[in-house]
Short mmCIF file of C-alpha atoms (C1' of nucleotides) in Angstrom, two decimals:
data_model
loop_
_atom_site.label_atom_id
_atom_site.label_comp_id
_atom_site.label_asym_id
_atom_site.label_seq_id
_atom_site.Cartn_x
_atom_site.Cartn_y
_atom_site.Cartn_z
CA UNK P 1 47.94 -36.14 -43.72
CA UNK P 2 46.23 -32.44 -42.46
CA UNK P 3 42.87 -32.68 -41.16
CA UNK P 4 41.46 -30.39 -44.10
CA UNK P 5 42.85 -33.05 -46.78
CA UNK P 6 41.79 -35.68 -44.18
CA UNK P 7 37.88 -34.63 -43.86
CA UNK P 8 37.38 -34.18 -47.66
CA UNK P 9 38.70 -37.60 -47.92
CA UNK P 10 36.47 -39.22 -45.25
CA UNK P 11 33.30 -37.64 -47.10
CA UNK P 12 34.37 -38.86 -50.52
CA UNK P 13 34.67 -42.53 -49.12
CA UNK P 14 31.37 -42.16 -47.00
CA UNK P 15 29.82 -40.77 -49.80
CA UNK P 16 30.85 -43.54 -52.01
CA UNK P 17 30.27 -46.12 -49.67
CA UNK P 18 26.60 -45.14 -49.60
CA UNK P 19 25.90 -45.27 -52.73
CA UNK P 20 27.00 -48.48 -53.09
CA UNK P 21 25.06 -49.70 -50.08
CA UNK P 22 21.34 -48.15 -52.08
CA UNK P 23 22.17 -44.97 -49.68
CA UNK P 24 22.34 -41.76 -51.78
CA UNK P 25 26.08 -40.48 -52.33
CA UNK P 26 24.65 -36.58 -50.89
CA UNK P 27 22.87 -38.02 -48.16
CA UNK P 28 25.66 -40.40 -47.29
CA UNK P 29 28.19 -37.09 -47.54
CA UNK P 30 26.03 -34.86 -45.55
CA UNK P 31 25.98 -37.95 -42.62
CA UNK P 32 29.72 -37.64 -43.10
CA UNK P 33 30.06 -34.17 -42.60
CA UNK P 34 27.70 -34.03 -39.73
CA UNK P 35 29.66 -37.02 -38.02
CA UNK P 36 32.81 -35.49 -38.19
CA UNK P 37 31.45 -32.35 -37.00
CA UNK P 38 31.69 -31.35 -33.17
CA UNK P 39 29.33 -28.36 -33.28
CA UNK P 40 25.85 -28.53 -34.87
CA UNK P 41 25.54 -27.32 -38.51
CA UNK P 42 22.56 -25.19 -40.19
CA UNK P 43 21.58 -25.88 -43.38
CA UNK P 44 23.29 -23.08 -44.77
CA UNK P 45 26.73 -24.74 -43.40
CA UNK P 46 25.74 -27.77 -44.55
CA UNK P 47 24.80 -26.49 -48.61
CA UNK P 48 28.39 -24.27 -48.79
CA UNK P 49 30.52 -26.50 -47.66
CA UNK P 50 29.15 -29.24 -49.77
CA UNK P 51 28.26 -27.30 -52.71
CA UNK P 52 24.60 -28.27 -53.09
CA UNK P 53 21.50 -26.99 -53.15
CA UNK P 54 18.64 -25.48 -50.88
CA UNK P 55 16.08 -27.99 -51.86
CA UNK P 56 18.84 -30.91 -51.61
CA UNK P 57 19.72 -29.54 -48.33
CA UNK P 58 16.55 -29.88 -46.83
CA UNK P 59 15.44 -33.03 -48.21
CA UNK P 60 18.64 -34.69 -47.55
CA UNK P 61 18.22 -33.93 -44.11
CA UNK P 62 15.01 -34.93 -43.87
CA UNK P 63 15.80 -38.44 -45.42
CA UNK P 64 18.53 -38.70 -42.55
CA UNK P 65 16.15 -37.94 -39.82
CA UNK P 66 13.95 -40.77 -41.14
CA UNK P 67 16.53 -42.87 -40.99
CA UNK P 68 17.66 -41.90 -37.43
CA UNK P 69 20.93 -40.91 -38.18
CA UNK P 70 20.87 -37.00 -36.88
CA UNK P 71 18.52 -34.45 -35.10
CA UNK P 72 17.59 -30.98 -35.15
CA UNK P 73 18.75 -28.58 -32.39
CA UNK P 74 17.26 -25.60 -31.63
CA UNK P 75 19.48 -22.54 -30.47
CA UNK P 76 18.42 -20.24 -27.90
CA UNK P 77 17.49 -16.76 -29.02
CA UNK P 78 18.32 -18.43 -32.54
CA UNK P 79 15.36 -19.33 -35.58
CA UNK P 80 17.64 -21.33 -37.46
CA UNK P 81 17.83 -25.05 -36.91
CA UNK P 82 20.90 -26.65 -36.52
CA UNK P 83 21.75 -30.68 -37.30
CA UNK P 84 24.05 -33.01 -35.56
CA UNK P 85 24.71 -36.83 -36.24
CA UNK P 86 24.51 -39.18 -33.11
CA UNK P 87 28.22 -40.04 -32.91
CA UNK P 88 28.03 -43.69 -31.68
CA UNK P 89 29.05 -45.97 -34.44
CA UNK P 90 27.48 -48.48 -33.32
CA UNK P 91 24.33 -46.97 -32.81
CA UNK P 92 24.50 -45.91 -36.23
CA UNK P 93 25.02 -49.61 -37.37
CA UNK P 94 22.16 -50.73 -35.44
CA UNK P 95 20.25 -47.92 -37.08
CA UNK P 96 20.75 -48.25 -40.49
CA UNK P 97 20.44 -52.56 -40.10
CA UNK P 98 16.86 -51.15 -38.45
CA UNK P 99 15.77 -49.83 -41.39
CA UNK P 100 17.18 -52.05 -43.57
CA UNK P 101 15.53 -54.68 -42.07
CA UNK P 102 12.00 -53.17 -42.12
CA UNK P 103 12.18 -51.57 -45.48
CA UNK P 104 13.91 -54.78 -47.13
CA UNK P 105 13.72 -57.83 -45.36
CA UNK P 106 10.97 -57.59 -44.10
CA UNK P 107 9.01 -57.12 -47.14
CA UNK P 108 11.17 -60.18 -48.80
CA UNK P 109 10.12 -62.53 -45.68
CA UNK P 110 6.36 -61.48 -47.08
CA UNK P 111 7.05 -62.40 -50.57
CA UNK P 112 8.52 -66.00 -49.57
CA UNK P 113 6.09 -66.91 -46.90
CA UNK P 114 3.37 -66.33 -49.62
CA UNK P 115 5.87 -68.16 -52.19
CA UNK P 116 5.93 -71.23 -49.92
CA UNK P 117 2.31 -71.72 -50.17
CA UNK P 118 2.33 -72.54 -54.20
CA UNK P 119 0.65 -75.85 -55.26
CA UNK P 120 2.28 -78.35 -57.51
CA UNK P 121 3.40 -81.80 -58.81
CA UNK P 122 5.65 -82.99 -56.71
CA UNK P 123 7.58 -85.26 -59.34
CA UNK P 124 7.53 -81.49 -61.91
CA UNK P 125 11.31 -80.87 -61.79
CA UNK P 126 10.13 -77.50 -62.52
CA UNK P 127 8.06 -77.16 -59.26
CA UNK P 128 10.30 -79.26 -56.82
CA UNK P 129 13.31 -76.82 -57.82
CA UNK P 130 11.14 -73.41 -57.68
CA UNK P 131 10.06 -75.07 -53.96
CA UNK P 132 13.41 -75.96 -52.88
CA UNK P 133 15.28 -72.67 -54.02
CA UNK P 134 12.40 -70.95 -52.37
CA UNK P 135 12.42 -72.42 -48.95
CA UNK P 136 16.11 -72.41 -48.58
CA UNK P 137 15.88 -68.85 -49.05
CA UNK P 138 13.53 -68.43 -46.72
CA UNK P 139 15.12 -70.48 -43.92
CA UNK P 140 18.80 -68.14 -44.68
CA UNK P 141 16.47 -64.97 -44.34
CA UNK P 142 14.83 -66.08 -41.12
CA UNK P 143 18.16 -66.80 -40.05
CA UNK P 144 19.47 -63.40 -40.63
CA UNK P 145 16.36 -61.77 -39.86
CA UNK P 146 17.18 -63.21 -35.87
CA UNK P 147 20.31 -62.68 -36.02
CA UNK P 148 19.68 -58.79 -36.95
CA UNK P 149 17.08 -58.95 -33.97
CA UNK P 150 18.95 -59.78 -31.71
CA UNK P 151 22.04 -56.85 -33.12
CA UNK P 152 19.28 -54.21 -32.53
CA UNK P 153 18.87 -55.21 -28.67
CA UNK P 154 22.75 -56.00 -27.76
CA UNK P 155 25.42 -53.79 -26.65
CA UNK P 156 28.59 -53.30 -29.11
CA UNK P 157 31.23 -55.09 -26.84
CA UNK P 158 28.78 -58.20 -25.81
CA UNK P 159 27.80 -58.44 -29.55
CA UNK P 160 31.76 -58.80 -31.62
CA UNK P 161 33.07 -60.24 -28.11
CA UNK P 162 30.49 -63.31 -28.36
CA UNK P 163 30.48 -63.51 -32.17
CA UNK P 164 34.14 -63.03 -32.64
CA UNK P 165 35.00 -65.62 -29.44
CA UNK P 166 32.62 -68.12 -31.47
CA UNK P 167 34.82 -67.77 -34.91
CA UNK P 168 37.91 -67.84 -32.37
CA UNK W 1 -1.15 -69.68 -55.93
CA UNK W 2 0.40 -71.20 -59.51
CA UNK W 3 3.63 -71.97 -60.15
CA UNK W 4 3.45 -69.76 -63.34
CA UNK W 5 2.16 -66.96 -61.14
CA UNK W 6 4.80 -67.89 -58.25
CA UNK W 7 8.18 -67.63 -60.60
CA UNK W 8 7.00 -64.34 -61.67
CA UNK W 9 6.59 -63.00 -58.34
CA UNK W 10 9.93 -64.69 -57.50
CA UNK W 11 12.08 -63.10 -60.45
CA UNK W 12 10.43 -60.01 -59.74
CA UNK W 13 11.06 -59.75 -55.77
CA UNK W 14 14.54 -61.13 -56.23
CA UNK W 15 15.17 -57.96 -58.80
CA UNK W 16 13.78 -55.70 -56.66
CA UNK W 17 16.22 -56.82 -54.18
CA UNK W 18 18.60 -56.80 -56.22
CA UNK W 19 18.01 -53.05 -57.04
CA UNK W 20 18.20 -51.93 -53.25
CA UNK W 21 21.34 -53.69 -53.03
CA UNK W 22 23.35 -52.31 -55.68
CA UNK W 23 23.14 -54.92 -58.02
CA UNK W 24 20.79 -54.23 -61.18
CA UNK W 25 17.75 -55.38 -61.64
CA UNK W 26 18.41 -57.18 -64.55
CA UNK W 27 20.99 -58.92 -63.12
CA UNK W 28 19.00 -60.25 -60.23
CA UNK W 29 16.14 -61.63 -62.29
CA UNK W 30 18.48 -63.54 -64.77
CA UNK W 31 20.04 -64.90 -61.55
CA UNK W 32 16.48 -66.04 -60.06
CA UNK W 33 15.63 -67.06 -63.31
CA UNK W 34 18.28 -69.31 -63.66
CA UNK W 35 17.70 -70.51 -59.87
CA UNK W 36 14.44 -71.38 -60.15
CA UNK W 37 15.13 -73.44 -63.43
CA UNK W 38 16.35 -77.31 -63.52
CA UNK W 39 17.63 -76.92 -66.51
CA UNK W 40 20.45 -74.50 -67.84
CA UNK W 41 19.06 -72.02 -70.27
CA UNK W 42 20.26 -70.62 -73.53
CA UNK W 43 20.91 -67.05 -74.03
CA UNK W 44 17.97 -66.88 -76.49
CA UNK W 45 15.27 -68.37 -73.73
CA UNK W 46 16.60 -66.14 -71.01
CA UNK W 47 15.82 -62.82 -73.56
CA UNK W 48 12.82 -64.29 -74.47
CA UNK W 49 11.34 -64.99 -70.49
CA UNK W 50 12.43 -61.60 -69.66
CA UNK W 51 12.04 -59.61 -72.42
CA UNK W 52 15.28 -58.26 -72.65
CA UNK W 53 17.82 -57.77 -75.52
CA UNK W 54 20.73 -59.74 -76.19
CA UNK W 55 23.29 -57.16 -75.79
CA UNK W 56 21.89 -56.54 -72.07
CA UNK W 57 21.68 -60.39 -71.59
CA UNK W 58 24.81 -61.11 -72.64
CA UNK W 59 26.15 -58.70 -70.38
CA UNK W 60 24.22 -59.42 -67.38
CA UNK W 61 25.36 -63.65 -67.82
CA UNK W 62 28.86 -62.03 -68.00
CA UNK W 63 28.47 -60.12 -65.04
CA UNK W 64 26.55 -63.33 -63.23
CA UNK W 65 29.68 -65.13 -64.05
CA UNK W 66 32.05 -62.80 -62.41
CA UNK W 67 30.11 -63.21 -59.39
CA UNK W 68 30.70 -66.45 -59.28
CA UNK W 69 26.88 -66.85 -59.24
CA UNK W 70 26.49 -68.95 -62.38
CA UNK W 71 28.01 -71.10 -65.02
CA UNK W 72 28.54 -72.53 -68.48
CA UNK W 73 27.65 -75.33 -69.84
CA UNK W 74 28.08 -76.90 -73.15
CA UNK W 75 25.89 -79.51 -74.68
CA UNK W 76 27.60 -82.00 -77.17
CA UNK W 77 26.84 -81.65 -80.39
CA UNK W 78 25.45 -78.14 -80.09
CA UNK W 79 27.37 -75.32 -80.71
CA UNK W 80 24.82 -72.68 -78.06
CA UNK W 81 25.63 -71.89 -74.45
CA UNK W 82 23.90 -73.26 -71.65
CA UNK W 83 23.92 -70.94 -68.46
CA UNK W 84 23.28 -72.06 -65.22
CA UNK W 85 23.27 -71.24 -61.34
CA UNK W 86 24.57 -72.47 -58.19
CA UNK W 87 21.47 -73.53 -56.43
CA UNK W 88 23.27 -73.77 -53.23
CA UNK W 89 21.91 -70.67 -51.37
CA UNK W 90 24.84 -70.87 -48.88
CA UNK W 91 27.21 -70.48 -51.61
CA UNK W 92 24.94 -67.70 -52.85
CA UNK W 93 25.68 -66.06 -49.84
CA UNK W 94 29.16 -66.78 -49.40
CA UNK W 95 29.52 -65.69 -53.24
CA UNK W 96 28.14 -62.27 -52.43
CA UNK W 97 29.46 -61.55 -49.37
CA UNK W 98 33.07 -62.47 -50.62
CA UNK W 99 32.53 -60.56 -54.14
CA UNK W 100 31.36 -57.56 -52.12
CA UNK W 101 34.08 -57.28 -49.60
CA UNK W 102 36.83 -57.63 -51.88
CA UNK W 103 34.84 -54.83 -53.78
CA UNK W 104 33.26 -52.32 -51.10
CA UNK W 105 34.76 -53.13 -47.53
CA UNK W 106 38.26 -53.87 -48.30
CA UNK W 107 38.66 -50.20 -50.25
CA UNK W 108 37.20 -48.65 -47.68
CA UNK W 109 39.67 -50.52 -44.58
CA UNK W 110 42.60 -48.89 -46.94
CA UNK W 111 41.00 -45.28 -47.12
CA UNK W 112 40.65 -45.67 -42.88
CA UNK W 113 43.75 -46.75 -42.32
CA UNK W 114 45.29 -44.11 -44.12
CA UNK W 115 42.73 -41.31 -42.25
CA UNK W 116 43.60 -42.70 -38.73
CA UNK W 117 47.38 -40.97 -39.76
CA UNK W 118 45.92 -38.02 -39.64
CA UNK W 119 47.76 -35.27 -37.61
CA UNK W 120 46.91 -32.35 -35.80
CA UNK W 121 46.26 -30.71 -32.35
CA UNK W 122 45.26 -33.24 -29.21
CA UNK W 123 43.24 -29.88 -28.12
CA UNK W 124 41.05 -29.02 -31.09
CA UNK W 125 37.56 -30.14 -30.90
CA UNK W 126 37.66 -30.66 -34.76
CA UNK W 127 40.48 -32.80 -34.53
CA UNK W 128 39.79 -35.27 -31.43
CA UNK W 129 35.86 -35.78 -33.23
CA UNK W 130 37.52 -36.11 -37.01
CA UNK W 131 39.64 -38.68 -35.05
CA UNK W 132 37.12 -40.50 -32.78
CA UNK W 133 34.74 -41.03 -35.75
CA UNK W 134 37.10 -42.55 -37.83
CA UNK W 135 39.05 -44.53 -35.75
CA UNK W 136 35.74 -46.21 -34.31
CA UNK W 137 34.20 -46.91 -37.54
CA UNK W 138 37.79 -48.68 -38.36
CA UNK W 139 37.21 -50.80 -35.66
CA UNK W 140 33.53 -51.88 -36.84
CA UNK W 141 34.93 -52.31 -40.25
CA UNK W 142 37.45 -54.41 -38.59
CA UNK W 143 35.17 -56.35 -36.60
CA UNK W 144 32.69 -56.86 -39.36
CA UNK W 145 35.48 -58.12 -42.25
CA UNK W 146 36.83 -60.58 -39.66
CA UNK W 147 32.98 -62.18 -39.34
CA UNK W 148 32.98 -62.19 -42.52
CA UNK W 149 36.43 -64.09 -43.22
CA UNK W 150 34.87 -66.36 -40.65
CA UNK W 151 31.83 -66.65 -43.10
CA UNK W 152 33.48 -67.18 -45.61
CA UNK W 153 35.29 -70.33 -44.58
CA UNK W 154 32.10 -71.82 -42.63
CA UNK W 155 29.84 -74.27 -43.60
CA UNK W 156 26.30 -73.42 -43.32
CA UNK W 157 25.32 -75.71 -40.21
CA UNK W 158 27.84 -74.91 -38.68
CA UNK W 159 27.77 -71.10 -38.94
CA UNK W 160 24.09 -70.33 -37.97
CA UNK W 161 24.38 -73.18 -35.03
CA UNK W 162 26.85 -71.29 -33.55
CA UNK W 163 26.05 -67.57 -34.47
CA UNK W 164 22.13 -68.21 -33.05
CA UNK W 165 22.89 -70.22 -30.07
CA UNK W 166 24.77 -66.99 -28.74
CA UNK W 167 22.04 -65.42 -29.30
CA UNK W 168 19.59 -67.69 -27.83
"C1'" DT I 1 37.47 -71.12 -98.05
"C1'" DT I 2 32.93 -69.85 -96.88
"C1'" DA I 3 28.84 -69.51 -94.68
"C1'" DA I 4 25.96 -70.47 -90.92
"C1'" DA I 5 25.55 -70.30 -85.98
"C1'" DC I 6 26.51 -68.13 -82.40
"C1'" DT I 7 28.74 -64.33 -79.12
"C1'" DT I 8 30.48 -59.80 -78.11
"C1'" DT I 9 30.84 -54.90 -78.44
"C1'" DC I 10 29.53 -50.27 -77.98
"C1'" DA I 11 27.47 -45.79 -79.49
"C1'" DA I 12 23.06 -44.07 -79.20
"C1'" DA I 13 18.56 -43.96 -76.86
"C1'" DA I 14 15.67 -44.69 -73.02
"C1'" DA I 15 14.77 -44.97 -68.31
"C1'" DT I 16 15.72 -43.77 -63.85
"C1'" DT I 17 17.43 -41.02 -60.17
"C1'" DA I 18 19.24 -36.80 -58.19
"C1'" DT I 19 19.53 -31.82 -58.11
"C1'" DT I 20 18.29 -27.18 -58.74
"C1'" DG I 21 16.19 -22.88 -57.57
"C1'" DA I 22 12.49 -19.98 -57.44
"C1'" DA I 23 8.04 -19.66 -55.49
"C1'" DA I 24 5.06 -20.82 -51.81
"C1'" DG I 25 4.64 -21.70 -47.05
"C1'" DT I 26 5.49 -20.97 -42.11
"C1'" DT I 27 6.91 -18.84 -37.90
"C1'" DT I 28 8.29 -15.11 -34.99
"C1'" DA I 29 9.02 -10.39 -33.53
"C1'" DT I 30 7.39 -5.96 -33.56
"C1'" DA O 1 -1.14 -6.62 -39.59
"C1'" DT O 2 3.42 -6.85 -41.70
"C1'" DA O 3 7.84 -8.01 -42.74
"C1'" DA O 4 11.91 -10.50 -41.99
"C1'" DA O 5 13.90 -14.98 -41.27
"C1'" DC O 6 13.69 -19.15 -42.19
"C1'" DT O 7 11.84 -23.89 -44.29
"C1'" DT O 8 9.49 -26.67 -47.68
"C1'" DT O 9 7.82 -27.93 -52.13
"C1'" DC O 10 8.05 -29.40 -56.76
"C1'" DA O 11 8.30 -28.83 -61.86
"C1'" DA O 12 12.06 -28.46 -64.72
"C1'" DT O 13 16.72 -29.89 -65.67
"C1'" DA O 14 20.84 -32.44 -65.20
"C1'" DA O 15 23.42 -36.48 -64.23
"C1'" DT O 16 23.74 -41.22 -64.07
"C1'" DT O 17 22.61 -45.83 -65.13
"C1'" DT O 18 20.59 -49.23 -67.99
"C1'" DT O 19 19.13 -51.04 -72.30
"C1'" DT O 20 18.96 -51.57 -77.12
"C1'" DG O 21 20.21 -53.44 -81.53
"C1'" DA O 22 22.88 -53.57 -85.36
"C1'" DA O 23 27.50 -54.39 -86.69
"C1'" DA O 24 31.69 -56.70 -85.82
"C1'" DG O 25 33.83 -60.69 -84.14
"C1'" DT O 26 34.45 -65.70 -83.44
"C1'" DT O 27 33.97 -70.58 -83.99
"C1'" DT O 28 32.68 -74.69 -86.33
"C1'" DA O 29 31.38 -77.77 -90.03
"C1'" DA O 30 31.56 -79.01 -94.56
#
DNA sequence: TTAAACTTTCAAAAATTATTGAAAGTTTAT
DNA sequence: ATAAACTTTCAATAATTTTTGAAAGTTTAA
């Protein structure tokens, strides 16, 4: 495969990726492009190559700085602003989980702690299998919520060499 | 707080959920719904609690069932369809994370594995970070379908026991 | 059969989400 | 100050996704 066919490719499959994961398809393309790029892009690089517009552009790239996943560079002599992804996968991984956690989980750990506290007749099939389903949940999303903790603090070889030695 | 008030929240955060994870809202509150409820439910009581149609509920239960997340019943003597869910949230899980492999991660292994036969010049800086990029997000993809294999056979216990006492 | 009870389909409509592009805003150099 | 270079905003539009509901299809009982 050439590296032309083989870019367009990679940004079709990131882009599709992402917007199966909540993560829009132009944001998830533009991450792609960036990633793949060695040299910082401006946003006029960024809206030719993948066809869209000024306004997408720029909010686009503002959505990915949110999430962490590039920066702006500034040029010497130079008023445009350039854009670069951080190239660590695994950085990125931690990233996105980041804000994952606080814009998702977290909220749903909210929800169910307040859930737990509901009043009821304890012989009310009704109410012992709303309680049950609810604090099962809540015990799988505390487990993942720790689990994600401690992803966001560990280095990418300690983290798959423990887990994957564990499911050895 | 009531149960009355407490399912409502429930159906609604577990759609919302639903909706930042790619699967529809409607889908996710039939599924709490049918979670929270002892009793299997008729097509006709699940439209009516959620004020949807029956085309869109009969679609949603069909796409519930292809998930693996829920089930018919039949009633003798009655000629109506009685749906019900899995209230094992570990199976839940399981469910989901298998359905969504198969669906998202395993297409996107195949599109990797074909990009990391990509050919072109050792020396061009376009090249070696098109390569890098790709060939360590193939082994994060790799890393994270082999957990989830893992997963996937585990019992519950047994998995969080020894994924959070690495992590202790 | 036939008709009642129930389920499925799917084209059209509604709702939601993403994109455009031109105008407004900002910064810098002169 | 002014103008050029560049960025941001946002109402309008387009694209996509979800939902509706009536018609068609199926099953069962008599």
């Amino acid at each position: 495969m050439e590296l032309a066919a083989a870019k367009l490719k990679f940004i079709e499959a990131w882009g599709k990726l992402g917007s199966e994961w909540g993560i829009n398809r132009t944001m998830a393309q533009v991450h792609a492009l960036l990633l793949i790029s060695p040299e910082a892009l401006t946003t006029e690089e960024i809206m030719e190559t993948l066809s869209i517009s000024r306004g997408n552009a720029n909010m686009t790239l503002r959505d990915l700085i949110g999430w962490g996943l590039i920066e702006k560079q500034h040029k010497a002599g130079e008023r445009k602003e350039y854009f670069f992804a951080d190239k660590d996968v695994w950085n990125i991984a931690r990233q996105v989980a980041k804000e994952r956690k606080k814009r998702e989980l977290e909220p749903v750990l909210k929800v169910l702690n307040e859930l737990s506290t509901v009043t009821g007749d304890e012989k009310d099939p009704e109410f012992k299998t709303f309680k049950k389903s609810v604090t099962d949940i809540n015990k799988l999303a505390i487990n993942v919520d720790k689990t994600l903790e401690t992803m966001l603090k560990a280095e990418e070889s300690w983290f798959w060499g423990s887990v994957l030695k564990v499911f050895k």
